mmCIF file of C-alpha atoms and ligand atoms in Angstrom:
data_model
loop_
_atom_site.group_PDB
_atom_site.id
_atom_site.type_symbol
_atom_site.label_atom_id
_atom_site.label_comp_id
_atom_site.label_asym_id
_atom_site.label_seq_id
_atom_site.Cartn_x
_atom_site.Cartn_y
_atom_site.Cartn_z
ATOM 1 C CA UNK A 123 0.201 9.014 -13.833
ATOM 2 C CA UNK A 124 0.144 9.697 -10.251
ATOM 3 C CA UNK A 125 -2.096 7.937 -7.505
ATOM 4 C CA UNK A 126 -3.959 11.281 -7.927
ATOM 5 C CA UNK A 127 -4.591 10.999 -11.277
ATOM 6 C CA UNK A 128 -5.337 7.522 -10.999
ATOM 7 C CA UNK A 129 -7.890 7.855 -8.748
ATOM 8 C CA UNK A 130 -9.966 10.718 -10.839
ATOM 9 C CA UNK A 131 -9.786 8.177 -14.011
ATOM 10 C CA UNK A 132 -11.173 5.521 -11.847
ATOM 11 C CA UNK A 133 -14.024 7.948 -10.783
ATOM 12 C CA UNK A 134 -14.652 9.055 -14.359
ATOM 13 C CA UNK A 135 -14.972 4.906 -15.159
ATOM 14 C CA UNK A 136 -16.668 3.797 -12.318
ATOM 15 C CA UNK A 137 -19.458 6.799 -12.867
ATOM 16 C CA UNK A 138 -20.002 5.168 -16.270
ATOM 17 C CA UNK A 139 -20.761 1.991 -14.650
ATOM 18 C CA UNK A 140 -23.505 0.146 -15.700
ATOM 19 C CA UNK A 141 -22.693 -3.542 -15.653
ATOM 20 C CA UNK A 142 -25.985 -4.838 -13.411
ATOM 21 C CA UNK A 143 -28.210 -3.172 -15.130
ATOM 22 C CA UNK A 144 -30.143 -0.668 -12.687
ATOM 23 C CA UNK A 145 -32.329 1.665 -14.001
ATOM 24 C CA UNK A 146 -31.225 4.484 -15.874
ATOM 25 C CA UNK A 147 -31.542 6.816 -13.125
ATOM 26 C CA UNK A 148 -29.825 4.751 -10.326
ATOM 27 C CA UNK A 149 -26.344 5.290 -10.821
ATOM 28 C CA UNK A 150 -23.075 4.470 -8.679
ATOM 29 C CA UNK A 151 -21.959 6.809 -6.253
ATOM 30 C CA UNK A 152 -18.895 8.140 -5.350
ATOM 31 C CA UNK A 153 -16.542 9.382 -2.931
ATOM 32 C CA UNK A 154 -15.076 13.526 -2.627
ATOM 33 C CA UNK A 155 -11.651 12.452 -1.616
ATOM 34 C CA UNK A 156 -8.972 13.255 -4.001
ATOM 35 C CA UNK A 157 -5.921 12.360 -2.169
ATOM 36 C CA UNK A 158 -6.624 9.988 0.615
ATOM 37 C CA UNK A 159 -5.020 7.603 3.129
ATOM 38 C CA UNK A 160 -7.974 6.365 4.956
ATOM 39 C CA UNK A 161 -10.695 3.713 2.914
ATOM 40 C CA UNK A 162 -13.965 3.811 4.241
ATOM 41 C CA UNK A 163 -15.794 0.494 3.070
ATOM 42 C CA UNK A 164 -20.242 0.660 3.413
ATOM 43 C CA UNK A 165 -22.260 -1.795 2.712
ATOM 44 C CA UNK A 166 -24.634 -0.220 -0.736
ATOM 45 C CA UNK A 167 -26.503 3.662 -0.922
ATOM 46 C CA UNK A 168 -29.776 3.538 -0.252
ATOM 47 C CA UNK A 169 -32.522 6.036 -2.264
ATOM 48 C CA UNK A 170 -31.542 9.477 -0.087
ATOM 49 C CA UNK A 171 -27.735 8.641 -1.500
ATOM 50 C CA UNK A 172 -28.815 7.802 -4.988
ATOM 51 C CA UNK A 173 -31.022 11.535 -5.111
ATOM 52 C CA UNK A 174 -28.599 13.218 -3.362
ATOM 53 C CA UNK A 175 -24.756 11.577 -5.014
ATOM 54 C CA UNK A 176 -23.150 11.523 -1.622
ATOM 55 C CA UNK A 177 -22.222 8.186 0.210
ATOM 56 C CA UNK A 178 -23.411 7.933 3.415
ATOM 57 C CA UNK A 179 -26.558 11.114 2.920
ATOM 58 C CA UNK A 180 -29.048 9.348 4.521
ATOM 59 C CA UNK A 181 -30.079 8.813 8.256
ATOM 60 C CA UNK A 182 -27.163 5.693 8.416
ATOM 61 C CA UNK A 183 -24.963 8.647 7.659
ATOM 62 C CA UNK A 184 -25.440 10.735 10.057
ATOM 63 C CA UNK A 185 -24.866 8.242 12.845
ATOM 64 C CA UNK A 186 -21.856 7.158 11.161
ATOM 65 C CA UNK A 187 -20.534 10.753 11.344
ATOM 66 C CA UNK A 188 -21.588 11.056 14.844
ATOM 67 C CA UNK A 189 -19.254 8.477 15.858
ATOM 68 C CA UNK A 190 -16.935 9.763 13.211
ATOM 69 C CA UNK A 191 -17.264 13.245 15.056
ATOM 70 C CA UNK A 192 -16.444 11.203 18.279
ATOM 71 C CA UNK A 193 -13.374 10.258 16.489
ATOM 72 C CA UNK A 194 -12.290 13.711 16.465
ATOM 73 C CA UNK A 195 -13.235 14.485 12.813
ATOM 74 C CA UNK A 196 -16.201 16.475 11.380
ATOM 75 C CA UNK A 197 -18.344 15.466 8.452
ATOM 76 C CA UNK A 198 -16.808 17.887 5.983
ATOM 77 C CA UNK A 199 -12.957 16.634 6.559
ATOM 78 C CA UNK A 200 -13.887 12.844 6.811
ATOM 79 C CA UNK A 201 -15.629 13.731 3.416
ATOM 80 C CA UNK A 202 -12.848 15.591 1.715
ATOM 81 C CA UNK A 203 -9.851 12.655 3.815
ATOM 82 C CA UNK A 204 -11.748 9.516 3.984
ATOM 83 C CA UNK A 205 -12.628 7.214 0.255
ATOM 84 C CA UNK A 206 -16.388 6.354 0.983
ATOM 85 C CA UNK A 207 -16.092 3.102 -0.451
ATOM 86 C CA UNK A 208 -18.839 0.458 -0.792
ATOM 87 C CA UNK A 209 -19.101 -3.283 -1.303
ATOM 88 C CA UNK A 210 -21.716 -2.152 -3.959
ATOM 89 C CA UNK A 211 -22.059 1.329 -5.803
ATOM 90 C CA UNK A 212 -25.543 1.943 -6.744
ATOM 91 C CA UNK A 213 -28.711 1.462 -4.834
ATOM 92 C CA UNK A 214 -30.164 -1.916 -4.651
ATOM 93 C CA UNK A 215 -33.605 -1.331 -4.745
ATOM 94 C CA UNK A 216 -36.273 -2.446 -2.241
ATOM 95 C CA UNK A 217 -36.023 -5.504 -0.608
ATOM 96 C CA UNK A 218 -39.045 -7.399 -1.066
ATOM 97 C CA UNK A 219 -39.860 -7.825 2.272
ATOM 98 C CA UNK A 220 -41.043 -3.778 1.887
ATOM 99 C CA UNK A 221 -38.447 -3.392 5.461
ATOM 100 C CA UNK A 222 -35.261 -1.484 4.344
ATOM 101 C CA UNK A 223 -33.037 -2.040 0.898
ATOM 102 C CA UNK A 224 -32.431 -4.994 -0.684
ATOM 103 C CA UNK A 225 -28.941 -7.236 0.079
ATOM 104 C CA UNK A 226 -26.886 -6.626 -3.227
ATOM 105 C CA UNK A 227 -27.147 -10.634 -4.857
ATOM 106 C CA UNK A 228 -24.004 -12.257 -4.860
ATOM 107 C CA UNK A 229 -23.468 -11.189 -8.071
ATOM 108 C CA UNK A 230 -23.637 -7.653 -7.462
ATOM 109 C CA UNK A 231 -21.159 -8.350 -4.762
ATOM 110 C CA UNK A 232 -18.405 -9.750 -8.032
ATOM 111 C CA UNK A 233 -19.308 -7.624 -10.411
ATOM 112 C CA UNK A 234 -18.878 -4.445 -8.222
ATOM 113 C CA UNK A 235 -15.540 -6.024 -6.854
ATOM 114 C CA UNK A 236 -13.381 -4.950 -9.011
ATOM 115 C CA UNK A 237 -13.839 -1.496 -8.606
ATOM 116 C CA UNK A 238 -13.036 -1.884 -4.752
ATOM 117 C CA UNK A 239 -9.620 -3.470 -5.262
ATOM 118 C CA UNK A 240 -8.921 -1.161 -7.707
ATOM 119 C CA UNK A 241 -9.117 1.448 -5.349
ATOM 120 C CA UNK A 242 -7.075 -0.182 -2.691
ATOM 121 C CA UNK A 243 -4.527 -0.882 -5.496
ATOM 122 C CA UNK A 244 -4.813 2.972 -6.146
ATOM 123 C CA UNK A 245 -5.219 4.201 -2.632
ATOM 124 C CA UNK A 246 -3.243 1.518 -0.603
ATOM 125 C CA UNK A 247 -4.808 2.539 2.363
ATOM 126 C CA UNK A 248 -2.980 3.302 5.972
ATOM 127 C CA UNK A 249 -5.710 2.732 7.745
ATOM 128 C CA UNK A 250 -9.555 0.528 6.649
ATOM 129 C CA UNK A 251 -12.139 1.229 8.229
ATOM 130 C CA UNK A 252 -15.225 -1.934 6.885
ATOM 131 C CA UNK A 253 -18.423 -0.805 7.885
ATOM 132 C CA UNK A 254 -21.194 -3.033 8.441
ATOM 133 C CA UNK A 255 -21.364 -6.917 7.925
ATOM 134 C CA UNK A 256 -21.125 -7.402 3.964
ATOM 135 C CA UNK A 257 -17.949 -5.030 4.039
ATOM 136 C CA UNK A 258 -16.127 -7.310 6.994
ATOM 137 C CA UNK A 259 -16.926 -9.708 5.164
ATOM 138 C CA UNK A 260 -14.437 -8.806 2.400
ATOM 139 C CA UNK A 261 -11.859 -8.404 4.736
ATOM 140 C CA UNK A 262 -11.991 -11.206 7.355
ATOM 141 C CA UNK A 263 -13.776 -14.712 7.689
ATOM 142 C CA UNK A 264 -16.841 -14.731 9.101
ATOM 143 C CA UNK A 265 -17.179 -14.569 12.781
ATOM 144 C CA UNK A 266 -19.100 -12.822 15.569
ATOM 145 C CA UNK A 267 -18.946 -9.309 15.297
ATOM 146 C CA UNK A 268 -18.234 -9.567 19.050
ATOM 147 C CA UNK A 269 -15.249 -10.231 18.138
ATOM 148 C CA UNK A 270 -14.009 -7.874 16.007
ATOM 149 C CA UNK A 271 -15.570 -4.527 16.848
ATOM 150 C CA UNK A 272 -13.055 -2.458 19.044
ATOM 151 C CA UNK A 273 -9.493 -4.217 18.009
ATOM 152 C CA UNK A 274 -7.861 -3.485 14.947
ATOM 153 C CA UNK A 275 -6.108 -5.937 12.677
ATOM 154 C CA UNK A 276 -3.454 -6.014 10.242
ATOM 155 C CA UNK A 277 -5.389 -7.343 7.086
ATOM 156 C CA UNK A 278 -3.944 -7.861 3.324
ATOM 157 C CA UNK A 279 -5.793 -7.203 0.373
ATOM 158 C CA UNK A 280 -5.236 -5.955 -2.987
ATOM 159 C CA UNK A 281 -3.213 -3.084 -2.950
ATOM 160 C CA UNK A 282 -1.413 -4.689 0.548
ATOM 161 C CA UNK A 283 -1.958 -3.998 4.008
ATOM 162 C CA UNK A 284 -3.699 -1.648 6.188
ATOM 163 C CA UNK A 285 -4.485 -1.507 9.610
ATOM 164 C CA UNK A 286 -8.356 -2.285 9.898
ATOM 165 C CA UNK A 287 -10.175 -1.140 12.051
ATOM 166 C CA UNK A 288 -14.153 -2.600 11.905
ATOM 167 C CA UNK A 289 -17.556 -0.815 12.947
ATOM 168 C CA UNK A 290 -20.959 -2.251 13.188
ATOM 169 C CA UNK A 291 -23.875 -1.152 10.340
ATOM 170 C CA UNK A 292 -25.035 2.954 11.806
ATOM 171 C CA UNK A 293 -28.152 1.598 10.145
ATOM 172 C CA UNK A 294 -31.091 2.529 12.579
ATOM 173 C CA UNK A 295 -32.083 -1.704 11.284
ATOM 174 C CA UNK A 296 -29.570 -2.898 13.633
ATOM 175 C CA UNK A 297 -29.684 -3.542 17.287
ATOM 176 C CA UNK A 298 -26.495 -4.987 17.405
ATOM 177 C CA UNK A 299 -25.308 -1.674 18.615
ATOM 178 C CA UNK A 300 -27.187 -1.439 21.772
ATOM 179 C CA UNK A 301 -27.164 -4.989 23.187
ATOM 180 C CA UNK A 302 -25.133 -5.792 26.452
ATOM 181 C CA UNK A 303 -21.376 -4.452 26.255
ATOM 182 C CA UNK A 304 -21.739 -3.531 22.627
ATOM 183 C CA UNK A 305 -21.790 0.246 22.930
ATOM 184 C CA UNK A 306 -18.773 -0.436 25.210
ATOM 185 C CA UNK A 307 -16.900 -1.961 21.539
ATOM 186 C CA UNK A 308 -18.031 0.105 19.476
ATOM 187 C CA UNK A 309 -17.464 3.050 21.535
ATOM 188 C CA UNK A 310 -13.317 1.584 21.804
ATOM 189 C CA UNK A 311 -12.940 1.361 18.417
ATOM 190 C CA UNK A 312 -14.309 4.853 17.387
ATOM 191 C CA UNK A 313 -11.766 5.777 20.067
ATOM 192 C CA UNK A 314 -8.716 3.874 18.275
ATOM 193 C CA UNK A 315 -10.323 4.770 15.072
ATOM 194 C CA UNK A 316 -9.902 8.499 16.096
ATOM 195 C CA UNK A 317 -5.731 7.848 17.590
ATOM 196 C CA UNK A 318 -5.427 6.041 14.317
ATOM 197 C CA UNK A 319 -6.717 9.443 12.590
ATOM 198 C CA UNK A 320 -4.994 11.996 14.431
ATOM 199 C CA UNK A 321 -1.388 9.810 14.007
ATOM 200 C CA UNK A 322 -2.485 10.569 9.723
ATOM 201 C CA UNK A 323 -3.102 14.093 10.296
ATOM 202 C CA UNK A 324 -6.904 14.390 9.690
ATOM 203 C CA UNK A 325 -8.535 14.168 12.828
ATOM 204 C CA UNK A 326 -7.805 15.832 16.622
ATOM 205 C CA UNK A 327 -8.100 12.098 18.462
ATOM 206 C CA UNK A 328 -11.379 12.802 19.597
ATOM 207 C CA UNK A 329 -12.968 11.341 22.694
ATOM 208 C CA UNK A 330 -15.697 9.280 22.596
ATOM 209 C CA UNK A 331 -17.248 7.655 25.493
ATOM 210 C CA UNK A 332 -20.208 6.389 25.068
ATOM 211 C CA UNK A 333 -21.147 5.754 21.289
ATOM 212 C CA UNK A 334 -24.303 4.245 20.731
HETATM 213 S S1 SF4 B 259 -23.496 -1.821 -8.535
HETATM 214 FE FE1 SF4 B 259 -20.885 -1.994 -9.044
HETATM 215 S S2 SF4 B 259 -20.743 -2.994 -10.509
HETATM 216 FE FE2 SF4 B 259 -23.179 -3.091 -10.022
HETATM 217 S S3 SF4 B 259 -23.470 -1.755 -12.200
HETATM 218 FE FE3 SF4 B 259 -23.172 -0.596 -10.320
HETATM 219 S S4 SF4 B 259 -20.952 0.537 -9.858
HETATM 220 FE FE4 SF4 B 259 -21.310 -1.260 -11.770
#
């Protein structure tokens, strides 16, 4: 079976996953990319994504795709060429505090890790873009974002090795992207992603200056 067939079979199985016992209208959110060489890993879908069935379809997605546009790839092309995964694939529901979405529990993260591992093995991405703390912690030891954003790293994972360029979470709830010299670090990360995407033939190199 080719990697393309493997990924299609994987997505069919993922679509049926009910391991975490979410309400029946909460389904795993799937990527549209079919022959990707780039993987982006987010945290978890929100209510908007659940309603529309697409990853990063809400406000955070608007910011993320603006960053990718600055990296030289428009949203439609990005959805086609970048496999969008997440630490967990189902909307975890609102936070008990009433502010934002609930952070997926450790049990949910552990249950869902098998899907990410399988995708890493099938896709063996050349470029990996972990977005936000939960996703970054899947590939890096705990450390301040300032030491990660704006840099590229060789990381090893279930599917081998990839160049990883982390991004902060694009949610409006994240204040990191507006503090101190963080806009400059973010612009540097976007610029590097642009160069890597261009080298892979899926972007025009971008023109990031100030990203936040
Ligand atoms: S969060 Fe992941 S493991 Fe849990 S039901 Fe959804 S797809 Fe399955």
